[in-house]
Each structure stands twice: as structure tokens, then as C-alpha cells.
Short mmCIF file of C-alpha atoms in Angstrom, two decimals:
data_model
loop_
_atom_site.label_atom_id
_atom_site.label_comp_id
_atom_site.label_asym_id
_atom_site.label_seq_id
_atom_site.Cartn_x
_atom_site.Cartn_y
_atom_site.Cartn_z
CA UNK A 1 -86.07 88.78 -3.01
CA UNK A 2 -86.99 86.55 -5.91
CA UNK A 3 -86.63 82.78 -5.95
CA UNK A 4 -83.71 82.97 -8.41
CA UNK A 5 -81.90 85.54 -6.30
CA UNK A 6 -82.42 83.39 -3.27
CA UNK A 7 -80.91 80.39 -5.07
CA UNK A 8 -77.77 82.39 -5.79
CA UNK A 9 -77.31 83.66 -2.25
CA UNK A 10 -78.48 80.74 -0.15
CA UNK A 11 -76.00 77.88 0.19
CA UNK A 12 -77.62 75.25 2.44
CA UNK A 13 -75.39 73.48 4.98
CA UNK A 14 -73.88 70.13 3.97
CA UNK A 15 -75.84 68.47 6.82
CA UNK A 16 -79.09 68.95 4.88
CA UNK A 17 -80.49 66.17 2.78
CA UNK A 18 -80.73 66.55 -1.01
CA UNK A 19 -84.51 67.05 -0.66
CA UNK A 20 -84.07 69.83 1.90
CA UNK A 21 -81.38 71.53 -0.18
CA UNK A 22 -83.65 71.52 -3.22
CA UNK A 23 -86.56 72.91 -1.12
CA UNK A 24 -84.24 75.68 0.06
CA UNK A 25 -83.32 76.43 -3.57
CA UNK A 26 -87.04 76.74 -4.30
CA UNK A 27 -87.36 79.23 -1.47
CA UNK A 28 -88.95 77.35 1.38
CA UNK A 29 -88.11 75.95 4.81
CA UNK A 30 -88.69 72.29 5.70
CA UNK A 31 -91.72 72.98 7.89
CA UNK A 32 -93.59 69.79 7.15
CA UNK A 33 -92.38 66.37 8.34
CA UNK A 34 -90.50 64.64 5.46
CA UNK A 35 -91.32 61.05 6.45
CA UNK A 36 -93.19 59.63 3.48
CA UNK A 37 -91.71 56.96 1.26
CA UNK A 38 -92.16 56.83 -2.50
CA UNK A 39 -94.79 54.16 -2.02
CA UNK A 40 -96.67 56.29 0.47
CA UNK A 41 -96.59 59.18 -1.99
CA UNK A 42 -98.08 56.89 -4.68
CA UNK A 43 -100.60 55.62 -2.16
CA UNK A 44 -102.11 59.08 -1.54
CA UNK A 45 -102.82 59.67 -5.24
CA UNK A 46 -104.00 56.08 -5.84
CA UNK A 47 -106.31 56.40 -2.85
CA UNK A 48 -107.74 59.69 -4.13
CA UNK A 49 -108.36 58.23 -7.55
CA UNK A 50 -109.92 55.26 -5.75
CA UNK A 51 -111.69 53.07 -8.39
CA UNK A 52 -113.94 51.69 -5.66
CA UNK A 53 -115.03 55.28 -5.00
CA UNK A 54 -115.19 57.10 -8.37
CA UNK A 55 -116.26 54.13 -10.50
CA UNK A 56 -119.03 53.07 -8.14
CA UNK A 57 -120.40 56.44 -6.89
CA UNK A 58 -120.65 57.80 -10.45
CA UNK A 59 -121.57 54.54 -12.16
CA UNK A 60 -125.12 55.66 -12.92
CA UNK A 61 -123.72 58.61 -14.91
CA UNK A 62 -122.33 56.02 -17.36
CA UNK A 63 -125.46 53.88 -17.28
CA UNK A 64 -127.55 56.84 -18.46
CA UNK A 65 -124.94 58.37 -20.65
CA UNK A 66 -124.17 55.73 -23.28
CA UNK A 67 -124.59 52.60 -21.15
CA UNK A 68 -122.18 49.61 -21.08
CA UNK A 69 -120.18 50.48 -24.20
CA UNK A 70 -119.26 53.88 -22.79
CA UNK A 71 -118.54 52.41 -19.35
CA UNK A 72 -116.11 49.78 -20.67
CA UNK A 73 -114.49 51.29 -23.77
CA UNK A 74 -114.92 54.91 -22.65
CA UNK A 75 -112.97 54.03 -19.48
CA UNK A 76 -109.97 52.82 -21.52
CA UNK A 77 -110.08 55.82 -23.87
CA UNK A 78 -110.29 58.33 -21.06
CA UNK A 79 -107.67 56.44 -19.17
CA UNK A 80 -105.26 56.79 -22.07
CA UNK A 81 -105.88 60.51 -22.31
CA UNK A 82 -105.51 60.92 -18.59
CA UNK A 83 -102.19 59.07 -18.63
CA UNK A 84 -100.88 61.60 -21.10
CA UNK A 85 -101.96 64.45 -18.86
CA UNK A 86 -100.29 62.72 -15.87
CA UNK A 87 -97.03 62.21 -17.82
CA UNK A 88 -96.87 65.86 -18.73
CA UNK A 89 -97.56 66.88 -15.13
CA UNK A 90 -95.00 64.45 -13.73
CA UNK A 91 -92.19 65.95 -15.85
CA UNK A 92 -92.81 69.40 -14.40
CA UNK A 93 -93.22 67.96 -10.87
CA UNK A 94 -89.69 66.53 -11.09
CA UNK A 95 -88.29 70.02 -11.72
CA UNK A 96 -90.23 71.77 -8.92
CA UNK A 97 -91.01 69.32 -6.07
CA UNK A 98 -92.90 71.66 -3.74
CA UNK A 99 -96.28 71.51 -1.99
CA UNK A 100 -97.49 74.45 -4.06
CA UNK A 101 -97.49 72.19 -7.07
CA UNK A 102 -99.40 73.53 -9.99
CA UNK A 103 -99.52 77.24 -9.22
CA UNK A 104 -95.82 77.29 -8.30
CA UNK A 105 -94.98 75.53 -11.61
CA UNK A 106 -97.07 78.09 -13.52
CA UNK A 107 -95.12 80.94 -11.97
CA UNK A 108 -91.79 79.41 -12.80
CA UNK A 109 -92.64 78.41 -16.38
CA UNK A 110 -94.40 81.62 -17.49
CA UNK A 111 -92.06 83.88 -19.48
CA UNK A 112 -94.35 86.91 -18.92
CA UNK A 113 -97.17 87.74 -16.43
CA UNK A 114 -95.95 84.94 -14.16
CA UNK A 115 -97.88 86.24 -11.18
CA UNK A 116 -101.19 86.23 -13.11
CA UNK A 117 -100.58 82.67 -14.44
CA UNK A 118 -99.78 81.57 -10.91
CA UNK A 119 -102.83 83.33 -9.41
CA UNK A 120 -105.41 81.82 -11.71
CA UNK A 121 -103.82 78.34 -11.73
CA UNK A 122 -103.89 78.36 -7.94
CA UNK A 123 -107.55 79.36 -7.82
CA UNK A 124 -108.59 76.73 -10.32
CA UNK A 125 -106.64 74.16 -8.34
CA UNK A 126 -108.24 75.36 -5.12
CA UNK A 127 -111.85 75.08 -6.37
CA UNK A 128 -111.06 71.76 -8.05
CA UNK A 129 -109.54 70.34 -4.88
CA UNK A 130 -112.50 71.54 -2.76
CA UNK A 131 -114.96 70.12 -5.27
CA UNK A 132 -113.29 66.78 -5.57
CA UNK A 133 -113.28 66.45 -1.78
CA UNK A 134 -117.01 67.29 -1.70
CA UNK A 135 -117.79 64.82 -4.51
CA UNK A 136 -115.79 61.96 -2.97
CA UNK A 137 -117.21 62.36 0.51
CA UNK A 138 -120.80 62.97 -0.68
CA UNK A 139 -120.49 59.91 -2.95
CA UNK A 140 -119.34 57.72 -0.05
CA UNK A 141 -122.29 59.00 2.02
CA UNK A 142 -124.70 58.17 -0.79
CA UNK A 143 -123.18 54.68 -0.94
CA UNK A 144 -123.40 54.16 2.81
CA UNK A 145 -127.03 55.24 3.09
CA UNK A 146 -128.47 52.14 1.36
CA UNK A 147 -126.43 49.91 3.66
CA UNK A 148 -127.76 51.70 6.77
CA UNK A 149 -131.25 51.44 5.29
CA UNK A 150 -130.94 47.67 4.84
CA UNK A 151 -129.35 47.14 8.22
CA UNK A 152 -131.02 49.73 10.50
CA UNK A 153 -133.88 51.24 8.50
CA UNK A 154 -132.13 54.65 8.03
CA UNK A 155 -134.03 55.41 4.88
CA UNK A 156 -132.38 56.69 1.72
CA UNK A 157 -133.10 60.43 1.30
CA UNK A 158 -131.28 63.62 0.30
CA UNK A 159 -131.45 64.84 3.89
CA UNK A 160 -130.09 61.62 5.44
CA UNK A 161 -127.28 61.44 2.83
CA UNK A 162 -126.25 64.98 3.65
CA UNK A 163 -126.20 64.20 7.40
CA UNK A 164 -123.87 61.26 6.70
CA UNK A 165 -121.73 63.46 4.43
CA UNK A 166 -121.32 65.99 7.20
CA UNK A 167 -120.32 63.37 9.75
CA UNK A 168 -117.86 61.63 7.45
CA UNK A 169 -116.28 64.88 6.42
CA UNK A 170 -115.71 65.91 10.04
CA UNK A 171 -114.06 62.54 10.80
CA UNK A 172 -111.71 62.98 7.86
CA UNK A 173 -110.62 66.40 9.21
CA UNK A 174 -110.09 65.03 12.67
CA UNK A 175 -107.96 62.11 11.42
CA UNK A 176 -105.80 64.51 9.38
CA UNK A 177 -105.00 66.52 12.53
CA UNK A 178 -103.09 63.62 14.04
CA UNK A 179 -100.15 64.03 11.58
CA UNK A 180 -98.81 62.82 8.29
CA UNK A 181 -97.47 59.52 9.69
CA UNK A 182 -101.01 58.33 10.46
CA UNK A 183 -102.19 59.54 6.99
CA UNK A 184 -99.25 57.72 5.37
CA UNK A 185 -100.04 54.52 7.33
CA UNK A 186 -103.76 54.58 6.39
CA UNK A 187 -102.72 55.36 2.81
CA UNK A 188 -100.48 52.32 2.62
CA UNK A 189 -103.31 50.18 4.03
CA UNK A 190 -105.66 51.73 1.51
CA UNK A 191 -103.61 50.55 -1.45
CA UNK A 192 -103.98 46.91 -0.47
CA UNK A 193 -107.60 47.42 0.59
CA UNK A 194 -108.36 48.69 -2.96
CA UNK A 195 -106.46 45.89 -4.72
CA UNK A 196 -107.93 43.12 -2.60
CA UNK A 197 -111.27 44.84 -2.48
CA UNK A 198 -111.54 44.97 -6.30
CA UNK A 199 -110.58 41.29 -6.42
CA UNK A 200 -113.26 40.37 -3.83
CA UNK A 201 -116.01 42.43 -5.43
CA UNK A 202 -115.29 41.15 -8.93
CA UNK A 203 -114.81 37.58 -7.68
CA UNK A 204 -118.21 37.59 -5.88
CA UNK A 205 -119.96 39.11 -8.91
CA UNK A 206 -118.43 36.44 -11.19
CA UNK A 207 -119.32 33.41 -9.13
CA UNK A 208 -122.34 34.35 -7.02
CA UNK A 209 -125.10 35.46 -9.45
CA UNK A 210 -127.06 32.75 -11.21
CA UNK A 211 -127.29 34.85 -14.36
CA UNK A 212 -124.95 37.33 -16.07
CA UNK A 213 -125.29 39.73 -18.96
CA UNK A 214 -123.78 38.64 -22.27
CA UNK A 215 -120.41 39.85 -23.53
CA UNK A 216 -122.26 41.56 -26.38
CA UNK A 217 -124.25 43.56 -23.81
CA UNK A 218 -121.19 44.58 -21.77
CA UNK A 219 -118.99 45.63 -24.69
CA UNK A 220 -121.46 46.83 -27.35
CA UNK A 221 -124.81 47.83 -25.76
CA UNK A 222 -125.57 51.55 -26.12
CA UNK A 223 -128.17 53.20 -23.91
CA UNK A 224 -129.33 56.84 -24.07
CA UNK A 225 -131.05 57.62 -20.79
CA UNK A 226 -130.26 61.33 -20.85
CA UNK A 227 -133.49 62.49 -22.42
CA UNK A 228 -131.57 64.13 -25.24
CA UNK A 229 -132.27 63.13 -28.82
CA UNK A 230 -128.62 62.74 -29.82
CA UNK A 231 -126.90 59.56 -28.71
CA UNK A 232 -123.46 61.06 -29.17
CA UNK A 233 -124.33 63.80 -26.77
CA UNK A 234 -125.30 61.29 -24.10
CA UNK A 235 -122.07 59.39 -24.71
CA UNK A 236 -120.04 62.53 -24.10
CA UNK A 237 -121.82 63.13 -20.78
CA UNK A 238 -121.22 59.48 -19.88
CA UNK A 239 -117.45 60.03 -20.11
CA UNK A 240 -117.69 61.98 -16.88
CA UNK A 241 -117.85 58.68 -15.01
CA UNK A 242 -114.30 57.86 -16.14
CA UNK A 243 -112.79 61.38 -16.09
CA UNK A 244 -114.17 62.18 -12.61
CA UNK A 245 -112.72 58.99 -11.22
CA UNK A 246 -109.30 59.78 -12.59
CA UNK A 247 -108.79 63.08 -10.79
CA UNK A 248 -106.75 64.03 -7.72
CA UNK A 249 -103.41 62.53 -8.68
CA UNK A 250 -101.80 65.98 -8.28
CA UNK A 251 -101.78 64.91 -4.61
CA UNK A 252 -98.38 63.34 -5.23
CA UNK A 253 -97.09 66.80 -6.16
CA UNK A 254 -98.65 68.44 -3.11
CA UNK A 255 -97.04 65.83 -0.82
CA UNK A 256 -93.51 66.22 -2.20
CA UNK A 257 -92.35 68.40 0.74
CA UNK A 258 -93.21 65.42 2.95
CA UNK A 259 -91.70 62.74 0.61
CA UNK A 260 -88.18 61.44 0.44
CA UNK A 261 -86.36 61.62 -2.91
CA UNK A 262 -89.21 63.90 -4.01
CA UNK A 263 -87.96 64.78 -7.49
CA UNK A 264 -88.34 61.15 -8.53
CA UNK A 265 -90.97 59.82 -6.07
CA UNK A 266 -93.48 62.62 -6.87
CA UNK A 267 -93.48 62.03 -10.64
CA UNK A 268 -93.61 58.24 -10.22
CA UNK A 269 -96.53 58.63 -7.77
CA UNK A 270 -98.48 60.72 -10.31
CA UNK A 271 -97.97 58.33 -13.24
CA UNK A 272 -98.17 54.99 -11.45
CA UNK A 273 -101.37 55.92 -9.60
CA UNK A 274 -103.12 56.60 -12.94
CA UNK A 275 -101.69 53.52 -14.65
CA UNK A 276 -102.65 51.07 -11.87
CA UNK A 277 -106.09 52.71 -11.54
CA UNK A 278 -106.83 52.31 -15.23
CA UNK A 279 -106.20 48.58 -15.02
CA UNK A 280 -108.00 47.99 -11.72
CA UNK A 281 -110.94 50.25 -12.66
CA UNK A 282 -111.56 48.48 -15.98
CA UNK A 283 -111.67 45.09 -14.25
CA UNK A 284 -114.11 46.45 -11.68
CA UNK A 285 -116.39 48.12 -14.23
CA UNK A 286 -116.53 45.00 -16.41
CA UNK A 287 -117.33 42.87 -13.38
CA UNK A 288 -120.16 45.16 -12.24
CA UNK A 289 -121.67 45.51 -15.67
CA UNK A 290 -121.74 41.75 -16.25
CA UNK A 291 -123.62 41.37 -12.96
CA UNK A 292 -126.51 43.76 -13.77
CA UNK A 293 -129.79 41.93 -13.19
CA UNK A 294 -132.28 44.73 -13.98
CA UNK A 295 -131.03 47.77 -15.95
CA UNK A 296 -133.85 50.10 -14.94
CA UNK A 297 -133.36 49.25 -11.23
CA UNK A 298 -129.59 49.77 -11.64
CA UNK A 299 -130.25 53.24 -13.02
CA UNK A 300 -132.08 54.12 -9.85
CA UNK A 301 -130.21 52.18 -7.21
CA UNK A 302 -126.66 52.15 -8.63
CA UNK A 303 -123.98 49.58 -7.72
CA UNK A 304 -125.34 49.08 -4.22
CA UNK A 305 -128.57 47.78 -5.76
CA UNK A 306 -126.61 45.73 -8.31
CA UNK A 307 -124.64 44.09 -5.48
CA UNK A 308 -127.75 43.07 -3.51
CA UNK A 309 -129.68 41.87 -6.61
CA UNK A 310 -126.75 39.84 -7.92
CA UNK A 311 -125.27 38.44 -4.70
CA UNK A 312 -128.19 38.44 -2.23
CA UNK A 313 -128.71 40.79 0.67
CA UNK A 314 -126.08 39.45 3.10
CA UNK A 315 -123.25 39.21 0.57
CA UNK A 316 -124.41 42.42 -1.06
CA UNK A 317 -124.07 44.26 2.24
CA UNK A 318 -120.50 42.97 2.56
CA UNK A 319 -119.63 44.30 -0.89
CA UNK A 320 -121.17 47.68 -0.10
CA UNK A 321 -119.16 47.78 3.16
CA UNK A 322 -115.87 46.91 1.33
CA UNK A 323 -116.54 49.65 -1.13
CA UNK A 324 -117.44 52.21 1.52
CA UNK A 325 -114.26 51.61 3.47
CA UNK A 326 -112.24 52.27 0.28
CA UNK A 327 -114.29 55.40 -0.28
CA UNK A 328 -113.57 56.51 3.29
CA UNK A 329 -109.84 56.20 2.68
CA UNK A 330 -110.28 58.14 -0.52
CA UNK A 331 -112.00 61.03 1.23
CA UNK A 332 -109.39 61.18 3.96
CA UNK A 333 -106.57 61.37 1.40
CA UNK A 334 -108.40 64.06 -0.55
CA UNK A 335 -108.65 66.27 2.55
CA UNK A 336 -104.93 65.71 3.09
CA UNK A 337 -103.96 66.84 -0.43
CA UNK A 338 -106.44 69.69 -0.39
CA UNK A 339 -105.08 71.03 2.89
CA UNK A 340 -101.45 70.96 1.58
CA UNK A 341 -102.45 72.98 -1.47
CA UNK A 342 -104.21 75.50 0.76
CA UNK A 343 -101.20 75.59 3.06
CA UNK A 344 -98.83 76.32 0.19
CA UNK A 345 -101.18 78.86 -1.54
CA UNK A 346 -101.68 80.78 1.69
CA UNK A 347 -97.94 80.63 2.44
CA UNK A 348 -97.64 82.92 -0.60
CA UNK A 349 -100.49 85.14 0.60
CA UNK A 350 -103.02 84.22 -2.13
CA UNK A 351 -106.02 83.32 0.04
CA UNK A 352 -108.06 85.61 2.28
CA UNK A 353 -106.70 85.39 5.85
CA UNK A 354 -103.61 83.60 4.52
CA UNK A 355 -101.75 83.86 7.84
CA UNK A 356 -104.50 81.76 9.45
CA UNK A 357 -104.50 79.01 6.83
CA UNK A 358 -100.70 78.80 6.68
CA UNK A 359 -100.31 78.21 10.44
CA UNK A 360 -98.59 74.96 11.32
CA UNK A 361 -99.39 72.86 14.39
CA UNK A 362 -95.84 72.56 15.82
CA UNK A 363 -96.55 69.32 17.61
CA UNK A 364 -97.90 67.37 14.66
CA UNK A 365 -96.23 69.44 11.93
CA UNK A 366 -99.50 69.61 10.02
CA UNK A 367 -101.49 72.65 8.71
CA UNK A 368 -104.45 72.23 11.00
CA UNK A 369 -106.36 75.32 9.99
CA UNK A 370 -105.95 74.49 6.27
CA UNK A 371 -107.41 71.03 7.00
CA UNK A 372 -110.59 72.55 8.37
CA UNK A 373 -110.82 75.05 5.52
CA UNK A 374 -110.63 72.16 3.09
CA UNK A 375 -113.44 70.34 4.91
CA UNK A 376 -115.55 73.51 5.40
CA UNK A 377 -115.22 74.51 1.76
CA UNK A 378 -116.31 71.06 0.59
CA UNK A 379 -119.34 71.14 2.91
CA UNK A 380 -120.43 74.55 1.50
CA UNK A 381 -120.02 73.47 -2.11
CA UNK A 382 -122.21 70.40 -1.51
CA UNK A 383 -125.05 72.29 0.15
CA UNK A 384 -127.27 72.25 -2.98
CA UNK A 385 -127.34 68.42 -2.66
CA UNK A 386 -129.95 68.88 0.12
CA UNK A 387 -132.57 69.79 -2.47
CA UNK A 388 -131.00 69.20 -5.93
CA UNK A 389 -130.91 65.60 -7.11
CA UNK A 390 -128.26 66.26 -9.78
CA UNK A 391 -126.02 68.34 -7.49
CA UNK A 392 -123.64 65.40 -7.20
CA UNK A 393 -123.10 65.38 -10.95
CA UNK A 394 -122.52 69.16 -10.91
CA UNK A 395 -119.96 68.88 -8.10
CA UNK A 396 -118.09 66.18 -10.06
CA UNK A 397 -118.09 68.47 -13.11
CA UNK A 398 -116.71 71.34 -11.06
CA UNK A 399 -113.97 69.01 -9.74
CA UNK A 400 -113.00 67.83 -13.20
CA UNK A 401 -113.04 71.27 -14.84
CA UNK A 402 -111.23 73.08 -11.96
CA UNK A 403 -108.55 70.41 -11.51
CA UNK A 404 -107.84 69.73 -15.18
CA UNK A 405 -107.52 73.40 -16.13
CA UNK A 406 -105.03 73.73 -13.30
CA UNK A 407 -103.32 70.53 -14.47
CA UNK A 408 -102.83 71.68 -17.97
CA UNK A 409 -101.78 75.33 -17.55
CA UNK A 410 -98.24 74.36 -16.45
CA UNK A 411 -98.07 71.88 -19.35
CA UNK A 412 -99.08 74.64 -21.78
CA UNK A 413 -96.48 76.97 -20.34
CA UNK A 414 -93.85 74.22 -20.44
CA UNK A 415 -94.62 73.74 -24.15
CA UNK A 416 -94.04 77.49 -24.71
CA UNK A 417 -90.67 77.22 -23.04
CA UNK A 418 -89.41 74.61 -25.45
CA UNK A 419 -85.69 73.83 -24.95
CA UNK A 420 -85.46 76.46 -22.19
CA UNK A 421 -87.28 74.15 -19.81
CA UNK A 422 -84.86 72.82 -17.14
CA UNK A 423 -85.64 69.15 -16.71
CA UNK A 424 -85.55 67.33 -13.42
CA UNK A 425 -84.18 63.83 -12.97
CA UNK A 426 -87.49 62.34 -14.23
CA UNK A 427 -88.49 63.52 -17.75
CA UNK A 428 -90.07 62.42 -21.01
CA UNK A 429 -87.20 63.25 -23.36
CA UNK A 430 -88.22 63.71 -26.97
CA UNK A 431 -91.79 62.70 -26.14
CA UNK A 432 -92.36 65.79 -23.98
CA UNK A 433 -93.80 67.99 -26.76
CA UNK A 434 -96.26 65.53 -28.40
CA UNK A 435 -97.52 64.35 -25.08
CA UNK A 436 -98.06 67.88 -23.90
CA UNK A 437 -99.92 68.93 -27.02
CA UNK A 438 -102.40 66.08 -26.77
CA UNK A 439 -102.85 66.69 -23.04
CA UNK A 440 -103.71 70.34 -23.58
CA UNK A 441 -106.20 69.54 -26.36
CA UNK A 442 -107.92 66.91 -24.26
CA UNK A 443 -108.41 69.23 -21.29
CA UNK A 444 -109.86 71.97 -23.51
CA UNK A 445 -112.33 69.42 -24.86
CA UNK A 446 -113.56 68.05 -21.51
CA UNK A 447 -113.74 71.58 -19.99
CA UNK A 448 -116.51 72.35 -22.52
CA UNK A 449 -118.25 68.96 -22.44
CA UNK A 450 -118.70 68.77 -18.69
CA UNK A 451 -120.35 72.19 -18.47
CA UNK A 452 -123.17 71.12 -20.81
CA UNK A 453 -126.68 70.23 -19.48
CA UNK A 454 -126.58 66.51 -18.60
CA UNK A 455 -130.30 65.64 -18.86
CA UNK A 456 -133.39 66.77 -20.70
CA UNK A 457 -135.68 68.54 -19.86
CA UNK A 458 -133.72 71.14 -17.92
CA UNK A 459 -135.50 71.92 -14.67
CA UNK A 460 -134.56 73.31 -11.28
CA UNK A 461 -133.72 69.82 -10.07
CA UNK A 462 -131.80 68.76 -13.21
CA UNK A 463 -129.89 71.98 -13.82
CA UNK A 464 -126.09 71.59 -14.02
CA UNK A 465 -124.77 74.45 -11.86
CA UNK A 466 -121.09 73.66 -12.54
CA UNK A 467 -120.73 76.54 -15.07
CA UNK A 468 -122.16 78.92 -12.41
CA UNK A 469 -119.72 77.67 -9.77
CA UNK A 470 -116.72 77.88 -12.11
CA UNK A 471 -117.71 81.37 -13.27
CA UNK A 472 -118.19 82.60 -9.70
CA UNK A 473 -114.74 81.43 -8.68
CA UNK A 474 -113.09 82.65 -11.88
CA UNK A 475 -114.98 85.95 -11.75
CA UNK A 476 -114.20 86.43 -8.07
CA UNK A 477 -110.52 85.62 -8.49
CA UNK A 478 -110.38 87.81 -11.64
CA UNK A 479 -112.07 90.76 -9.93
CA UNK A 480 -109.82 90.44 -6.86
CA UNK A 481 -106.81 90.32 -9.20
CA UNK A 482 -107.82 93.46 -11.06
CA UNK A 483 -108.87 95.47 -8.01
CA UNK A 484 -106.12 94.49 -5.58
CA UNK A 485 -104.01 91.32 -5.97
CA UNK A 486 -102.10 92.45 -9.09
CA UNK A 487 -100.47 95.18 -7.03
CA UNK A 488 -99.16 92.90 -4.28
CA UNK A 489 -99.26 89.20 -5.42
CA UNK A 490 -95.92 88.43 -7.13
CA UNK A 491 -96.27 84.65 -7.22
CA UNK A 492 -94.47 82.22 -4.97
CA UNK A 493 -92.18 84.07 -2.58
CA UNK A 494 -89.23 82.86 -0.56
CA UNK A 495 -89.42 82.65 3.21
CA UNK A 496 -85.99 84.17 3.82
CA UNK A 497 -82.26 83.64 3.59
CA UNK A 498 -80.58 80.29 4.22
CA UNK A 499 -80.06 81.29 7.84
CA UNK A 500 -83.65 82.32 8.24
CA UNK A 501 -84.93 79.04 6.74
CA UNK A 502 -82.63 77.13 9.13
CA UNK A 503 -84.00 79.16 12.05
CA UNK A 504 -87.60 78.28 11.08
CA UNK A 505 -86.68 74.60 10.92
CA UNK A 506 -84.78 74.69 14.22
CA UNK A 507 -87.73 76.31 15.96
CA UNK A 508 -90.03 73.51 14.76
CA UNK A 509 -87.53 70.82 15.80
CA UNK A 510 -87.29 72.29 19.30
CA UNK A 511 -91.00 71.78 19.77
CA UNK A 512 -91.00 68.25 18.29
#
């Protein structure tokens, strides 16, 4: 039975909420606990974007790739482009508020070959989600390592950072097992931690240092530390700082089956998380750049070194700790969103051993197995960081490329639909087409840029393996599609009739 046939035959009982009725129309039972508010939905995406995570853990990418001028003005430019992508995504989210998100949208919007569009969108989303989780958690471990070195003598090394990465990732998975209410509570706390944390970090960096860089340095200084002869090339690589930070806001879409008034709350969560992050992130980046005491040292030590040099060891430790806690919240939210995407994708049979990953813990109403697949996949993807110094940059590139290709495919398909697109309660009106066109063009551009070699000379340690990772996933998914999946994967499939959906829900309620 197709989704459309199901909509015609299934008339949900009047006792169901509007959200549950809409989910039934889309073909799914209310298996997950719908207890999140609109603010909590926003909080998950805002926490995953996490300016105290992305801006700080990838700050040295900007320092070497164009320097201060790319950090400050590049942030605003990329922020504007990202907001257009988010607006285009939000409009589609309002029409189809389901945990499947992007791959479900692709299936519904494609006029032909809908299963293939859905399959490849889902796989790009999957690898992007796993990569962004790996990048966030590894970045937080790299940020924590200098603090532990200062406090306990746990020296900074690739091996020590990977040990911390493994421990933090396991804690994230364990916290996610306790249920969405705990995740929502920590997400709400995280919003205020980020807002107050940015204010504290910037405030200390404004008043504590005896010397600051000039405004001319912060807003006009160009630095090419990439080893490449062409400054414009270095500047393009430097944009990864901004674009990597502004990823993960599809989390609001993946959490819609757990959010009240999802057709409005999901789109607002997507857009508002980007808008607030652009403002907060710019303030943070300007504050950190003004506080640089030694540029060469900053290139090596990053923001943690800038904090200590500018504010002294004791205060610097405090700023590192504030930032790490924000990064911890970010990693936890990323595992949450990743697991929901895995849950939805496996619900439709698109992952190996799908029955295992789709299983729900009836007590907590969470996809426990999917949570551990999200964590395990991130751990495997980050393994090269044990011996490759630029592996973190490669993982961030994989995250950006995988996620943004998945983000923009539904937008492209929505453009092809034109006036046939059935809008939800939240939409762009006459701005839908121009916003969508620019969003598609921007994603095509960054997908090429972030697969380029970041530094010169290219060696085993400096090689950008992101093209290899993307091709492996794309090739694997493509081969599987041609050999097998095209004969059985039909895209998102309904779970049953209205009565069968009600029975699934009643069974879960009886356990709760």
C-alpha cells in the first residue's frame, strides 16, 4: 500500500491530536514520545550548530585559510547562504513533519524515480550525520585535552585525544538511552548555557587582556597559511570554519515526531537555530580574534591557547571549561538527531539489519540500537585521527558535503514541482523559487570546494580523505542499489492501516 492510498483509507479517530493524525496520514504510528515543545525542538538544532563548538574547534582552519578577514566577513557571508538553505528546507519540513526528514521529502517530491531519489538522499544524510557527530565529539575531545594537560599533566597527543573522544562518545550514547525528556531538558539548558557562555567568553576577552589586536587586523587582515600560492584558494578553504559550524539543523526535522505542533515548530526550529547562531557566532569570533596575542601560537594551539595567553592560566581554564560543556551538549544532541534519522531510515528497510536498528525500547520510547549505531559509526569514521593530523578537517568536510547534498536534493525536487507543491502551514510564498535556486547553487559550490586539498604539500599526514569517504559511501550505496535495492526498496512505506497503527500505539502505551 502506498502512502497516498493509505491516506485515502485511513481515517484516524477524533481522539487523536492533529500531530498524530498528520503522522498517520504520512503512514506512521506514533511510536516515539511526543513531549517536546517548539522551544525544545529549536534547542536541539541550536545545540548541534553550537557556536561554542564549531567556531572554536575549527577556528584554526580559518586562521590558516584567509585569516581574520575570512573569519569575520566569511562568517556573515556563509551565514546568509546557510539561512537561504534553511528557509528552503523549512518549507518542505512543514509539509512533511516526519522523523525521516530529507529522504522522506525526496520520495514525496520526486515526480519520477522517487525510490532512487529517496535512497541516495538518505545515504548522504546518513554519512553526513555520522560525520558531523564524529567531528563534534572529536573536536570537543581536542578542546578538553589542553585543559587536562594544564590541570593534570595529561599531555596533548593524537592518542590521548582519541581516548577522550571514545569516552565522551560513549557517555553521549548512554545519556540518550534515558529518553527524550532528559534530552529535551539538557537541550533547553544548553540554549542558555550557549547564550550566557558566549557573553562570558567575549566579556572576559574584552576586559581581561592588557592588549588587543586592532580593528584593522580583525576586519581586514588576510593570512595565507595553507602553503598554496593562491590566496583566493586559501580563502575558499577557510570558509569551512563557518560552513562546518552551521550544520546539523536538520535535527529539528528529525525530531518532529516527538514535537508538538510539528508542522510549525519544526520549520521554526530550523530557521531560528541558524539565525540566532549567525548572530551569536559572529560576536564570539570577533571577540576571540581581537584577543589574539601571538598569531603563530594561535595557529598551533587554537582558541584554548588564545584564552590562556589573553586571560591568564586560571581564567583561561575557566573559558575552556565553559566551551567544553557547550561542546558536550552539542555532541549529545548530534547523537540524538543521528539516531532518529537511522531509526526512520531503517523503519523503511534501507539500512543493513534494519529490523535491529528500528527496534524501540518500549520503556523509554527511544531507538536504543540506533543510538549505538550512531555512536559506533562516528567512532569508526574518526579512526584515522589516531595517526593523521588533518583527519579532523577531512571529517568536517565529509559532514558538510554529506549533509548539504542531502539538504538540497529535496529543495531541487521541490523547485521541479513548481505550483504542484502542496505547502504546509509554514511556507515562503512567492520567495520560494528564488530562495531555492540560490540554495541549490550554493550547495553545488561548497560540495566541490571542500573536497579540494587543504594544505600544500600534499603528504600522507595532510591528505584530505573526504573525497574517498564520500565516494566509498556513494559507490557502496550505488552498487547496492543496482545489484539489489532497486528491486525491493520503494521509498518510505506505511506501517499499516489506521487500525494497525492504533494497535502499535496501544501496545507501546500498555508498557509505558
